[in-house]
XYZ file of C-alpha atoms in Angstrom:
260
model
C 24.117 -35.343 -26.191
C 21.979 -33.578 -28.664
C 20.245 -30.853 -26.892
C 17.234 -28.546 -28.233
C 16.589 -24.746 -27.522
C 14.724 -23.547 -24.924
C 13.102 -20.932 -26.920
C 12.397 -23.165 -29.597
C 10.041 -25.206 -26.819
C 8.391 -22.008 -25.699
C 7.465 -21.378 -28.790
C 6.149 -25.362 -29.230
C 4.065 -24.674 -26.175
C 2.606 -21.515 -27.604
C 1.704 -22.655 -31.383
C -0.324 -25.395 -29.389
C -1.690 -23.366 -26.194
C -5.436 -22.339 -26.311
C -8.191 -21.742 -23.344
C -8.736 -25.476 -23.350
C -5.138 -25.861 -22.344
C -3.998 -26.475 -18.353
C -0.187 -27.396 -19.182
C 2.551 -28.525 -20.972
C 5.023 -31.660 -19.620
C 8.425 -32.219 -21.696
C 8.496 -36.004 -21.695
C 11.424 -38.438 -23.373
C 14.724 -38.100 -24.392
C 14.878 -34.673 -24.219
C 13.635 -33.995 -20.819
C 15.671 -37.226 -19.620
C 18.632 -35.149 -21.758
C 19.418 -38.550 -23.874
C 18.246 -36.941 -27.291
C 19.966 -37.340 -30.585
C 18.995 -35.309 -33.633
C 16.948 -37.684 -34.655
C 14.787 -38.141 -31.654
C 11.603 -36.687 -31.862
C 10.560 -34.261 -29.347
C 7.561 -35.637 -26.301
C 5.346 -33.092 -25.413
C 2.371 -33.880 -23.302
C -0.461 -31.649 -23.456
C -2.968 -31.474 -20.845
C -6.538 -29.909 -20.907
C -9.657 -29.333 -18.965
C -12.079 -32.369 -20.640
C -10.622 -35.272 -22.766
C -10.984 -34.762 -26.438
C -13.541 -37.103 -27.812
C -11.975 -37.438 -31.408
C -9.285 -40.020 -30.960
C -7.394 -38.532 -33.550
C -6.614 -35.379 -31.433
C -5.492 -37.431 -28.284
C -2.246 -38.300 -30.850
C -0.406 -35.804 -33.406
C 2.974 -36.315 -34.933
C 4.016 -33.743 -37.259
C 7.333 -31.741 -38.224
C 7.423 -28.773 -36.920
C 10.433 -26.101 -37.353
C 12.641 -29.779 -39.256
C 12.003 -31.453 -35.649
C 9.395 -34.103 -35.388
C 6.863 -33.387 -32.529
C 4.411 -35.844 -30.491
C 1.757 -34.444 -28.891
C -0.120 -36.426 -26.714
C -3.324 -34.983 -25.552
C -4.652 -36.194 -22.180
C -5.862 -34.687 -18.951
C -4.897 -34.311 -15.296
C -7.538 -36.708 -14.055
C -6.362 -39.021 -16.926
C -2.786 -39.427 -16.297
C -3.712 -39.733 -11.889
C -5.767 -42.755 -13.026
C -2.566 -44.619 -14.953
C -0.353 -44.364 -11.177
C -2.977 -46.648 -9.780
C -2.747 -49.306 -12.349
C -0.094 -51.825 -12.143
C 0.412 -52.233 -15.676
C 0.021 -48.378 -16.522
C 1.896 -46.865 -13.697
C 5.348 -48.770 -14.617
C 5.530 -46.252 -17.873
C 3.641 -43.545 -16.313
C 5.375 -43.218 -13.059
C 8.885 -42.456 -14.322
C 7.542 -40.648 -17.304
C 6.431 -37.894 -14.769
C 9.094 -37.670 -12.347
C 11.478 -37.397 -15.384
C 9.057 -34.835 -17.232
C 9.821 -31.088 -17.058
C 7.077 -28.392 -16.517
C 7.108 -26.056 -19.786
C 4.251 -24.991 -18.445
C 1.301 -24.929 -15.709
C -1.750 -22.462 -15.480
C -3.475 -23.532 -11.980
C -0.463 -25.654 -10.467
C -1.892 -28.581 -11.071
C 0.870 -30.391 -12.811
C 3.228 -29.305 -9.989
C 0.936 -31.216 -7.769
C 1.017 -34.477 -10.281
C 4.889 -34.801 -10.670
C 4.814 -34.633 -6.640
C 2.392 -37.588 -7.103
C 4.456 -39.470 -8.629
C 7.651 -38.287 -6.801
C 5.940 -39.410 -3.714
C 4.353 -42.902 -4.951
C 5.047 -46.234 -3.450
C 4.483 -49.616 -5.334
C 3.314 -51.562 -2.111
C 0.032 -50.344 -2.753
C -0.526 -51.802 -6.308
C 0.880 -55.508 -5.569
C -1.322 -57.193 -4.979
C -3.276 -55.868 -8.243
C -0.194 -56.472 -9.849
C 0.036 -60.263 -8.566
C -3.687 -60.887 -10.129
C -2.386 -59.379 -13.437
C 0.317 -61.485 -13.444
C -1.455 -64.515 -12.826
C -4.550 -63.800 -15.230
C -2.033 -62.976 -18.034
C -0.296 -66.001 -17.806
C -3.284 -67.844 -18.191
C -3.644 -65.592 -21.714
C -0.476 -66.191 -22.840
C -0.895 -69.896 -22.863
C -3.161 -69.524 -26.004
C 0.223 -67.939 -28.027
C 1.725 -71.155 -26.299
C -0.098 -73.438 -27.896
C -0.328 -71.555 -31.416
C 3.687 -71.712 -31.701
C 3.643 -75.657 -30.681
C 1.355 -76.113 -33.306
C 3.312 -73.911 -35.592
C 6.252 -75.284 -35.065
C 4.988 -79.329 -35.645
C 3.406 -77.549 -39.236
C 6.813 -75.899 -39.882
C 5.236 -72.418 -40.243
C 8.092 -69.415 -40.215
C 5.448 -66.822 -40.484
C 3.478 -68.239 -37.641
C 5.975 -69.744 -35.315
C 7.856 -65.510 -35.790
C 4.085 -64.232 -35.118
C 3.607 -65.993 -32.062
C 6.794 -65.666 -30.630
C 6.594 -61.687 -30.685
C 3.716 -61.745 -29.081
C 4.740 -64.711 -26.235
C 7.662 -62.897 -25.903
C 5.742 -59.543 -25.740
C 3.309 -60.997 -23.359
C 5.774 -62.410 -21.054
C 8.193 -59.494 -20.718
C 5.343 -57.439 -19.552
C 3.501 -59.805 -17.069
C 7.386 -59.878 -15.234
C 8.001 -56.634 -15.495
C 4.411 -55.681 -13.885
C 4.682 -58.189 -11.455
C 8.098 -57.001 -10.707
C 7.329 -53.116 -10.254
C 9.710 -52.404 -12.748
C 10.102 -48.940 -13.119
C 10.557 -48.388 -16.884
C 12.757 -45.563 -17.473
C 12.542 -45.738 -21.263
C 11.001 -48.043 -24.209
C 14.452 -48.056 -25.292
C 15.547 -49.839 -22.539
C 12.689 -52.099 -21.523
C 13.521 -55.615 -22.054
C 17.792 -54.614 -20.927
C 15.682 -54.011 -17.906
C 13.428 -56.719 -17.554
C 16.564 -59.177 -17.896
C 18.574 -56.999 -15.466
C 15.355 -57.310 -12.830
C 14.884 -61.370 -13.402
C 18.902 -61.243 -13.542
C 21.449 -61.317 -16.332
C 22.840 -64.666 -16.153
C 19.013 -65.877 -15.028
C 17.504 -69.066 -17.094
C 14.904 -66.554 -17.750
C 16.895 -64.115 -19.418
C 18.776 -66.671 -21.540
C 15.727 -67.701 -23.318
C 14.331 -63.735 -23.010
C 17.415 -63.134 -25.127
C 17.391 -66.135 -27.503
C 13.599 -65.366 -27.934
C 14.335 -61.774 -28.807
C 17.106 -62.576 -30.985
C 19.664 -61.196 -29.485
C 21.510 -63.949 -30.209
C 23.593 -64.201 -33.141
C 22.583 -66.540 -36.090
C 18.878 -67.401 -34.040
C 16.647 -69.444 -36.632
C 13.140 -68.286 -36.075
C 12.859 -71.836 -34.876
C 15.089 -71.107 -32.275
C 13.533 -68.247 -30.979
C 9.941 -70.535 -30.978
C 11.530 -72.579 -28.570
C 13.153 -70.127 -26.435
C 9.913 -68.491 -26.512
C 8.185 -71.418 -25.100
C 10.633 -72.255 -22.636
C 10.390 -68.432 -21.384
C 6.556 -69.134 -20.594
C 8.128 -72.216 -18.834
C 10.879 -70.095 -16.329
C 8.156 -67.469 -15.834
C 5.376 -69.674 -14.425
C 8.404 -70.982 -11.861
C 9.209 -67.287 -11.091
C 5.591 -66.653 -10.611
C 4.325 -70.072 -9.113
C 4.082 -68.709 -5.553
C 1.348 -66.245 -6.596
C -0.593 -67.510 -9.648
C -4.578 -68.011 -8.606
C -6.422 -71.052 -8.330
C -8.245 -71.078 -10.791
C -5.597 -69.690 -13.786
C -3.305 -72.706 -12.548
C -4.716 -75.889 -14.389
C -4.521 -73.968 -17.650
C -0.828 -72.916 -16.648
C 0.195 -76.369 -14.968
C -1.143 -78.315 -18.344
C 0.250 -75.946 -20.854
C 3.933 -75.869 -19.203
C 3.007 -79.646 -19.580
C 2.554 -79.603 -23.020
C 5.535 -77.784 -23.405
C 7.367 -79.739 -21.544
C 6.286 -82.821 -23.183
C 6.590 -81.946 -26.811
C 9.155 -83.739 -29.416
C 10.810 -80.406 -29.952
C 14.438 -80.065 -28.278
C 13.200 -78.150 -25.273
């Protein structure tokens, strides 16, 4: 694996240090030592207040022929994303894989331990509701690609699925706990979590386009029928009242004249 110098990250951390500045974090590939020359090197940057120009909470730039993210964030920031369902599935294994470049008061010590010592118990029951209200959502991208499909629409029925398909990966994998050690491998994950040979999975990979030769027809469909094998994965927790909208669009799925 491509590997970077540590004296070329010192120097990183210095060229973007200044009193404001609490620590630095080494995040991604290179921390997680997966890098290849062209991945671009993660560097979290905390400070003491959150910048109010949203342009300085995200830089990418070359610096030295590498390309650099900084994201800009602070402690109290990154504590609040653990107790989210659907923020602490990135943020969680982002930390414990980070490495400490550096850390002025100790308090990024004491946030990797937080994550180190985190337990998902806690969050699932927020990450049950999230499920549940989000598959309620979804049922609106549902009904677009049935409708796009009867109209024959490419450019809608491709739309729609990306964002189904979007939509639905993430209510699983946040209903799940689903530690996601990378965005590079988020839905190999999701399908490994459901399971491989799963009904869910075949239609997760269909829908993706995974599959060789997939019309964008095809992936409508598999697309739909995903939003069909994830309300029976989730039936035993959606909410009262996000069910009729859930029960009578898996209806309408069901029920259309396309080869479901």
């Amino acid at each position: 694996m491509f590997s970077i110098s540590k004296t070329f990250l010192q120097k990183l951390a210095n060229d973007f240090d200044d009193e404001s500045t609490v620590g630095f974090l080494l995040t991604g590939s290179h921390a997680r030592g997966e890098a290849t020359p062209y991945s671009d090197v993660d560097l979290l940057r905390f400070i003491t207040n959150a910048p109010s120009d949203e342009t300085e909470k995200y830089i990418l730039k070359y610096h030295d022929n590498y390309l650099i993210s900084i994201s800009t964030s602070t402690v109290e920031a990154k504590l609040k994303e653990t107790e989210r369902p659907e923020t602490a599935i990135w943020s969680i294994p982002g930390l414990r894989q980070a490495r400490i470049m550096a850390d002025k008061n100790g308090s990024l010590t004491k946030l990797k331990q937080t994550a180190e010592d985190f337990v998902w118990n806690s969050l699932q029951k927020a990450a049950d509701d999230f499920a549940s209200y989000n598959l309620m959502g979804d049922a609106e991208e549902a009904h677009k690609i049935l409708g796009s499909l009867k109209r024959k629409d490419e450019s809608a029925v491709l739309y729609g699925t990306i964002g189904l398909l979007l939509g639905l990966t993430k209510i699983i994998t946040v209903q799940c706990g689903m530690m996601i050690k990378s965005e590079n491998s988020y839905f190999r994950q999701a399908q490994e979590e459901v399971g491989k040979n799963s009904a869910w999975s075949l239609q997760h990979k269909i829908a993706c386009g995974f599959e060789q030769e997939s019309s964008i027809e095809t992936r409508g469909i598999a697309s739909l029928r995903l939003y069909v094998e994830t309300e029976k994965i989730l039936q035993d927790i959606i909410k009262s009242e996000h069910s009729d909208v859930i029960r009578n669009t898996k209806t309408a799925i069901q029920q259309s004249s396309f080869k479901l």
